[in-house]
Amino acid sequence: MTWEFSFLDALQKLHTPLLDDFFTTVTWFGRDFWIMLGIFLLFFRRTRKCGICMLAGLIVGALITNVTIKPLVARERPCWINDTVQLLVSTPRDYSFPSGHSQASFVSAMAIYQNHKKWGIAAFIFAALISFSRLYLYVHFPTDVAAGILIGLIVGYFTSRLVKSQIQKHPAAQKYLE
């Protein structure tokens, strides 16, 4: 954990009012935004399949990350261990490993990419910014974020594949979604 604190402490030297505002705003998008976007995508025939893939991935990802792994690992957050760093966001109450923001962002980006390549590239860039914001804000360790990204990519890929295969098996669903 020593190298992780060294990395996080080095990031603290980069703080400026502009970056503080930027990353506190970006980090907000790591949770509810993806759910709202997935629901929004359901309203349009062209994006409905993508919305279903996103929402299915977010549910599976939350069950794996927040319901299962976080309580099992019970890793304290860096801001709990080193409380001398002044946080720019509310102190999170749940455990640190893996990063739920990173997982949700990369599940969503992967689901978008699987359905719309151009939008997916933009979503991956946005997901990376959200993941970095968790480090900048001193609420996650680098390995928390890396694990969240990995889980998000895997869950996003396989949930999208599963949803698409189920749609292919059911003609009524195909008609509704395409």
C-alpha atoms as a printed R data frame, in Angstrom:
    type eleno elety resid chain resno       x       y       z
1   ATOM     1    CA   MET     A     1   0.000   0.000   0.000
2   ATOM     2    CA   THR     A     2   2.997   2.291   0.379
3   ATOM     3    CA   TRP     A     3   3.336   2.935  -3.358
4   ATOM     4    CA   GLU     A     4  -0.391   3.625  -3.560
5   ATOM     5    CA   PHE     A     5  -0.227   6.300  -0.873
6   ATOM     6    CA   SER     A     6   2.851   7.786  -2.587
7   ATOM     7    CA   PHE     A     7   0.886   7.984  -5.832
8   ATOM     8    CA   LEU     A     8  -2.199   9.499  -4.184
9   ATOM     9    CA   ASP     A     9  -0.081  11.985  -2.234
10  ATOM    10    CA   ALA     A    10   1.672  13.035  -5.452
11  ATOM    11    CA   LEU     A    11  -1.752  13.704  -7.015
12  ATOM    12    CA   GLN     A    12  -2.590  15.994  -4.117
13  ATOM    13    CA   LYS     A    13   0.176  18.325  -5.322
14  ATOM    14    CA   LEU     A    14  -1.672  18.790  -8.638
15  ATOM    15    CA   HIS     A    15  -4.735  20.379  -7.038
16  ATOM    16    CA   THR     A    16  -5.913  23.710  -8.385
17  ATOM    17    CA   PRO     A    17  -9.355  25.299  -7.997
18  ATOM    18    CA   LEU     A    18 -10.100  24.571 -11.663
19  ATOM    19    CA   LEU     A    19  -9.114  20.888 -11.417
20  ATOM    20    CA   ASP     A    20 -10.934  20.555  -8.087
21  ATOM    21    CA   ASP     A    21 -14.161  21.820  -9.664
22  ATOM    22    CA   PHE     A    22 -13.665  19.678 -12.757
23  ATOM    23    CA   PHE     A    23 -13.043  16.402 -10.914
24  ATOM    24    CA   THR     A    24 -15.744  16.908  -8.288
25  ATOM    25    CA   THR     A    25 -18.176  17.399 -11.181
26  ATOM    26    CA   VAL     A    26 -16.822  14.454 -13.199
27  ATOM    27    CA   THR     A    27 -16.995  12.071 -10.243
28  ATOM    28    CA   TRP     A    28 -20.731  12.748  -9.843
29  ATOM    29    CA   PHE     A    29 -21.301  11.118 -13.235
30  ATOM    30    CA   GLY     A    30 -19.851   7.820 -12.008
31  ATOM    31    CA   ARG     A    31 -23.059   6.670 -10.384
32  ATOM    32    CA   ASP     A    32 -26.567   7.832 -11.190
33  ATOM    33    CA   PHE     A    33 -25.697   9.294 -14.585
34  ATOM    34    CA   TRP     A    34 -25.162   5.865 -16.147
35  ATOM    35    CA   ILE     A    35 -28.480   4.586 -14.823
36  ATOM    36    CA   MET     A    36 -30.297   7.674 -16.117
37  ATOM    37    CA   LEU     A    37 -28.557   7.348 -19.495
38  ATOM    38    CA   GLY     A    38 -29.504   3.659 -19.734
39  ATOM    39    CA   ILE     A    39 -33.142   4.491 -19.010
40  ATOM    40    CA   PHE     A    40 -33.063   7.365 -21.504
41  ATOM    41    CA   LEU     A    41 -31.723   5.041 -24.209
42  ATOM    42    CA   LEU     A    42 -34.743   2.763 -23.731
43  ATOM    43    CA   PHE     A    43 -37.042   5.446 -25.142
44  ATOM    44    CA   PHE     A    44 -35.618   5.249 -28.660
45  ATOM    45    CA   ARG     A    45 -35.820   2.199 -30.898
46  ATOM    46    CA   ARG     A    46 -32.331   2.836 -32.285
47  ATOM    47    CA   THR     A    47 -30.714   2.863 -28.820
48  ATOM    48    CA   ARG     A    48 -33.058   0.541 -26.905
49  ATOM    49    CA   LYS     A    49 -30.790  -2.511 -27.137
50  ATOM    50    CA   CYS     A    50 -27.867  -0.461 -25.845
51  ATOM    51    CA   GLY     A    51 -29.963   0.760 -22.907
52  ATOM    52    CA   ILE     A    52 -30.934  -2.806 -22.008
53  ATOM    53    CA   CYS     A    53 -27.291  -3.925 -22.212
54  ATOM    54    CA   MET     A    54 -26.190  -1.015 -20.017
55  ATOM    55    CA   LEU     A    55 -28.848  -1.521 -17.367
56  ATOM    56    CA   ALA     A    56 -28.315  -5.296 -17.254
57  ATOM    57    CA   GLY     A    57 -24.561  -4.731 -16.918
58  ATOM    58    CA   LEU     A    58 -25.033  -2.136 -14.185
59  ATOM    59    CA   ILE     A    59 -27.198  -4.537 -12.183
60  ATOM    60    CA   VAL     A    60 -24.761  -7.442 -12.550
61  ATOM    61    CA   GLY     A    61 -21.783  -5.165 -11.851
62  ATOM    62    CA   ALA     A    62 -23.380  -3.736  -8.698
63  ATOM    63    CA   LEU     A    63 -24.154  -7.235  -7.419
64  ATOM    64    CA   ILE     A    64 -20.578  -8.357  -8.001
65  ATOM    65    CA   THR     A    65 -18.830  -5.205  -6.792
66  ATOM    66    CA   ASN     A    66 -20.974  -3.497  -4.159
67  ATOM    67    CA   VAL     A    67 -22.959  -6.411  -2.793
68  ATOM    68    CA   THR     A    68 -20.337  -9.174  -2.912
69  ATOM    69    CA   ILE     A    69 -16.696  -8.071  -3.186
70  ATOM    70    CA   LYS     A    70 -16.684  -4.830  -1.152
71  ATOM    71    CA   PRO     A    71 -18.078  -6.424   2.037
72  ATOM    72    CA   LEU     A    72 -15.885  -9.519   1.628
73  ATOM    73    CA   VAL     A    73 -12.628  -7.591   1.169
74  ATOM    74    CA   ALA     A    74 -13.618  -4.744   3.526
75  ATOM    75    CA   ARG     A    75 -10.702  -2.549   2.481
76  ATOM    76    CA   GLU     A    76 -10.566   0.832   4.162
77  ATOM    77    CA   ARG     A    77 -10.483   3.886   1.948
78  ATOM    78    CA   PRO     A    78  -7.336   6.031   1.772
79  ATOM    79    CA   CYS     A    79  -9.271   8.977   3.228
80  ATOM    80    CA   TRP     A    80 -10.189   6.837   6.268
81  ATOM    81    CA   ILE     A    81  -6.567   5.850   6.878
82  ATOM    82    CA   ASN     A    82  -5.023   9.256   6.206
83  ATOM    83    CA   ASP     A    83  -7.588  11.739   7.442
84  ATOM    84    CA   THR     A    84  -5.199  14.674   7.103
85  ATOM    85    CA   VAL     A    85  -6.194  15.125   3.455
86  ATOM    86    CA   GLN     A    86  -9.085  17.554   3.109
87  ATOM    87    CA   LEU     A    87 -11.736  15.898   0.964
88  ATOM    88    CA   LEU     A    88 -13.605  17.805  -1.732
89  ATOM    89    CA   VAL     A    89 -16.504  15.320  -1.633
90  ATOM    90    CA   SER     A    90 -18.455  13.696   1.184
91  ATOM    91    CA   THR     A    91 -16.576  10.930   2.935
92  ATOM    92    CA   PRO     A    92 -17.799   7.659   1.415
93  ATOM    93    CA   ARG     A    93 -19.320   5.201   3.883
94  ATOM    94    CA   ASP     A    94 -18.808   1.950   1.997
95  ATOM    95    CA   TYR     A    95 -15.549   0.064   1.534
96  ATOM    96    CA   SER     A    96 -12.943   0.902  -1.059
97  ATOM    97    CA   PHE     A    97 -12.185  -2.245  -3.083
98  ATOM    98    CA   PRO     A    98 -13.127  -2.298  -5.925
99  ATOM    99    CA   SER     A    99 -14.200   1.121  -7.148
100 ATOM   100    CA   GLY     A   100 -17.925   1.104  -7.882
101 ATOM   101    CA   HIS     A   101 -17.666   4.328  -9.889
102 ATOM   102    CA   SER     A   102 -14.991   2.785 -12.133
103 ATOM   103    CA   GLN     A   103 -16.899  -0.476 -12.484
104 ATOM   104    CA   ALA     A   104 -20.178   1.239 -13.403
105 ATOM   105    CA   SER     A   105 -18.448   3.612 -15.820
106 ATOM   106    CA   PHE     A   106 -16.619   0.853 -17.669
107 ATOM   107    CA   VAL     A   107 -19.651  -1.475 -17.718
108 ATOM   108    CA   SER     A   108 -21.555   1.354 -19.371
109 ATOM   109    CA   ALA     A   109 -18.759   2.305 -21.747
110 ATOM   110    CA   MET     A   110 -18.373  -1.317 -22.840
111 ATOM   111    CA   ALA     A   111 -22.124  -1.702 -23.371
112 ATOM   112    CA   ILE     A   112 -22.183   1.474 -25.453
113 ATOM   113    CA   TYR     A   113 -19.124   0.366 -27.428
114 ATOM   114    CA   GLN     A   114 -20.667  -3.048 -28.124
115 ATOM   115    CA   ASN     A   115 -23.689  -1.311 -29.655
116 ATOM   116    CA   HIS     A   116 -22.289   1.947 -31.107
117 ATOM   117    CA   LYS     A   117 -18.519   2.022 -31.681
118 ATOM   118    CA   LYS     A   118 -18.175   5.826 -32.091
119 ATOM   119    CA   TRP     A   119 -20.189   6.603 -28.965
120 ATOM   120    CA   GLY     A   120 -18.289   3.859 -27.156
121 ATOM   121    CA   ILE     A   121 -14.922   5.515 -27.700
122 ATOM   122    CA   ALA     A   122 -16.231   8.752 -26.174
123 ATOM   123    CA   ALA     A   123 -17.779   6.754 -23.316
124 ATOM   124    CA   PHE     A   124 -14.434   5.041 -22.606
125 ATOM   125    CA   ILE     A   125 -12.675   8.424 -22.417
126 ATOM   126    CA   PHE     A   126 -15.357   9.696 -20.052
127 ATOM   127    CA   ALA     A   127 -15.144   6.491 -17.967
128 ATOM   128    CA   ALA     A   128 -11.369   6.955 -17.670
129 ATOM   129    CA   LEU     A   129 -11.852  10.535 -16.430
130 ATOM   130    CA   ILE     A   130 -14.383   9.364 -13.846
131 ATOM   131    CA   SER     A   131 -12.007   6.627 -12.686
132 ATOM   132    CA   PHE     A   132  -9.114   9.079 -12.400
133 ATOM   133    CA   SER     A   133 -11.338  11.455 -10.427
134 ATOM   134    CA   ARG     A   134 -11.625   8.825  -7.682
135 ATOM   135    CA   LEU     A   135  -7.847   8.925  -7.240
136 ATOM   136    CA   TYR     A   136  -7.616  12.692  -7.509
137 ATOM   137    CA   LEU     A   137 -10.291  13.029  -4.811
138 ATOM   138    CA   TYR     A   138  -8.416  10.614  -2.490
139 ATOM   139    CA   VAL     A   139 -11.333   8.215  -2.037
140 ATOM   140    CA   HIS     A   140  -9.818   5.152  -3.783
141 ATOM   141    CA   PHE     A   141  -6.473   3.444  -4.116
142 ATOM   142    CA   PRO     A   142  -5.086   2.824  -7.626
143 ATOM   143    CA   THR     A   143  -5.698  -0.930  -7.257
144 ATOM   144    CA   ASP     A   144  -9.350  -0.223  -6.346
145 ATOM   145    CA   VAL     A   145  -9.766   1.694  -9.581
146 ATOM   146    CA   ALA     A   146  -7.868  -0.904 -11.649
147 ATOM   147    CA   ALA     A   147 -10.050  -3.711 -10.257
148 ATOM   148    CA   GLY     A   148 -13.209  -1.672 -10.905
149 ATOM   149    CA   ILE     A   149 -12.138  -1.062 -14.494
150 ATOM   150    CA   LEU     A   150 -11.355  -4.741 -15.069
151 ATOM   151    CA   ILE     A   151 -14.639  -5.924 -13.564
152 ATOM   152    CA   GLY     A   152 -16.521  -3.287 -15.554
153 ATOM   153    CA   LEU     A   153 -14.938  -4.327 -18.847
154 ATOM   154    CA   ILE     A   154 -15.595  -8.019 -18.257
155 ATOM   155    CA   VAL     A   155 -19.155  -7.572 -17.004
156 ATOM   156    CA   GLY     A   156 -19.988  -5.046 -19.730
157 ATOM   157    CA   TYR     A   157 -18.669  -7.321 -22.458
158 ATOM   158    CA   PHE     A   158 -20.353 -10.514 -21.306
159 ATOM   159    CA   THR     A   159 -23.675  -8.925 -20.330
160 ATOM   160    CA   SER     A   160 -23.925  -7.224 -23.715
161 ATOM   161    CA   ARG     A   161 -23.155 -10.508 -25.462
162 ATOM   162    CA   LEU     A   162 -25.735 -12.346 -23.353
163 ATOM   163    CA   VAL     A   163 -28.450  -9.738 -23.941
164 ATOM   164    CA   LYS     A   164 -27.778  -9.723 -27.687
165 ATOM   165    CA   SER     A   165 -27.867 -13.523 -27.882
166 ATOM   166    CA   GLN     A   166 -31.178 -13.607 -25.997
167 ATOM   167    CA   ILE     A   167 -32.632 -11.019 -28.349
168 ATOM   168    CA   GLN     A   168 -31.541 -13.130 -31.337
169 ATOM   169    CA   LYS     A   169 -33.352 -16.175 -29.875
170 ATOM   170    CA   HIS     A   170 -36.660 -14.351 -29.489
171 ATOM   171    CA   PRO     A   171 -38.231 -12.949 -32.693
172 ATOM   172    CA   ALA     A   172 -40.715 -10.813 -30.741
173 ATOM   173    CA   ALA     A   173 -37.853  -9.101 -28.931
174 ATOM   174    CA   GLN     A   174 -36.003  -8.548 -32.208
175 ATOM   175    CA   LYS     A   175 -39.040  -6.877 -33.725
176 ATOM   176    CA   TYR     A   176 -39.410  -4.604 -30.695
177 ATOM   177    CA   LEU     A   177 -35.730  -3.657 -30.532
178 ATOM   178    CA   GLU     A   178 -34.667  -3.366 -34.156
